[in-house]
Every structure is written in structure tokens, then in C-alpha cells.
Phi, psi and omega in degrees: 000120184246123177272146141199154202288135148259005184243142171324143168310137170253103234195123159306133183219122183257063120264357185275158172319132159315310180296357179260338178352099199254140184252098260192119187249135174231116202282149157318168180275310181312352176267009202274339184278343178268348157290352216253306174320269188334352205271306168152349178307090147338139191289345190274346191250040184264110193297134185316321170272043194238081185288348187113161191253154166276155180211162197224146164223116183291136170260340173186119161215136182260136198298335174293352210272354175200179189328107180226163161225119180328115177255170189293342182313303170326317180271359173155163185279349168248163173208118178081005167106359183229155191297154190268156188290156167250168208277026141304309218251010173295137179316122170274023169281327176280007180237025158206133174204166171289142192255151163225126174271112177269107181274117151226049170288335184309328195275155178292158171296127168067042163253108164312157167270166189234130161329311190276349168313298206286342168264037202223345195253340193283304155354290186286346183284348201038015159313133170248156180252160160206208186276002171254347173287156178254086185270151204212133191247125169254114182240320153121004163312356192248030172267346187279336182318121176111329185256176182265018191265343216265342206250345210237354190229157167151189176258243211144109176306143146287210143300288178290022198246305177306321202253330141006271174301324193302319177307322153243043130112326182286147189237005167234149188181181210181155174201150219245040174216184186291341165215180175294289195289163174308149156003116156315293167354295174306301196319285160330294194270346180292313174343285188302297194296015180216359181040038191270084162266029161252033175265297182317132186023056180289303178305304150007289195291337196290012172242027139292328178284317202228091165002096161201168208222129192226162188255127187254150175043057149291159171225183172085356189288334182277037176236346170264150180290165164317282168270174151077027151251192155220128166279119196242108165227135192241078182309145156305142207264060198273088193318148186041032188289163158246347176193140182223116159348110197239137170241103154271118179242147163227135221235110148259157177234000000 
């Protein structure tokens, strides 16, 4: 059995936008001595062969700041006419499934992925899609992780492409770039240029009509075969949240 990690390291990265930066305070082992003393253990009884325990505190990390999976609640308060599910309500059976990688690395920055792109990519894999399939969109933009370009460059799913996947059964999917849609700067520029209020966040907003769950900031999809592997993605059980960090792995048996 081969396990391939598809998750971004959780750490401070100066290249991330400031509102997305992770901050972690790492406490030294010997700091535990003071805590144990406050709890009532005399210093003379602190074990001579024990330096103390290490501890760490995440002082700042948004649920979308690293590899994560979005819940329908992220897209809006309702989905398909009913209250949208939050991340703690994600059915666990959706967290494991056969994976398929659709190679869209040929797509240029700011060029949205279309249904025709997905259909062609799927044909190359020889795979079929159903409700259990977890679809991974490979753009190759994970190579930009750790740089300021990661936030501002990439292709992105169109609303029509997202609908195309949902029409074929999958409700869990993911991408190896910063976001599911085109980069924000591109969405905003095109909305203004066309005076079109339907363009912004169009792929995400599909979730207001049809519930689905999608991962962002995946990495290492190039290490996977097109099919014949299993994906496991278990988000943290954060009650009421729109998303949660997840350790996403692929298993090849």
C-alpha cells in the first residue's frame, strides 16, 4: 500500500495574503516546569530525567487558510432550497471514495475550465464517474505554493464545469490551486468590464442550487495515476463552520 500526501504544510508563510496567513506559537519543553509548579508540584519533585513537554498554540488560522474542504454553508445559508450543511455535518461516507485525476495543466492562467475540457480530460483517463467518485482537478499551480503568485494566478472552474461534474454524480471534488474559481482579480476585472453581476464566484455559487463539497489548495496530484486509487479526506469537526482544514491523502493498493 502506497500513501501519497495531498496536503499543504500548515505553517507561517509570508507569501500568503495577510488575511490568510497562519501563525503558530511553539512553546519550549522547559516551559512546562512553570505550569506544573503552578498546579502544585514542588520543583524538587519534578523528574530529573524529564525536560518537560512541548506544546503549540495556533494563534491565527482561518479555516480556508491551508488545504481544506468547503461545506455548502460556505456558498450561502441555503443550498437546494434547504438550510445548507456546515462542515461538521458532512457525511463521513463522503470522505472516502475512489479517486480520479483530471489533468488540466494545459489551461492558461485566467482561462476558465469548461465542460468540454473536463470531458476531454475524463476520456483520457478511461474512468467513469458516479456518486462515490472523488474528482481531483490538476492544474499544476501547486508549484506556486509559498509564493505571492499562488493567490493571484491560476485557471479555475466555471459554473458550467462544476454543474457538469455534479450531473455525473460526484459531490466531492478538489483542486490544486488557491481557489475553486478563477483568481479574484480576474473575476472582479471581468465583472466590471462586462458589467455582469453573474460572474463573481460563479463556480462556488453553484452550491447555492446544488449541495457539493470541494477541496482547495491540494498538492502533489502529479504523483497520482489518473485512476485506480482511493482518496481519504477527513475535515476537522468544527461545529457550525463553513470549512475545515483537512489532511487529504491518496491510497494506492
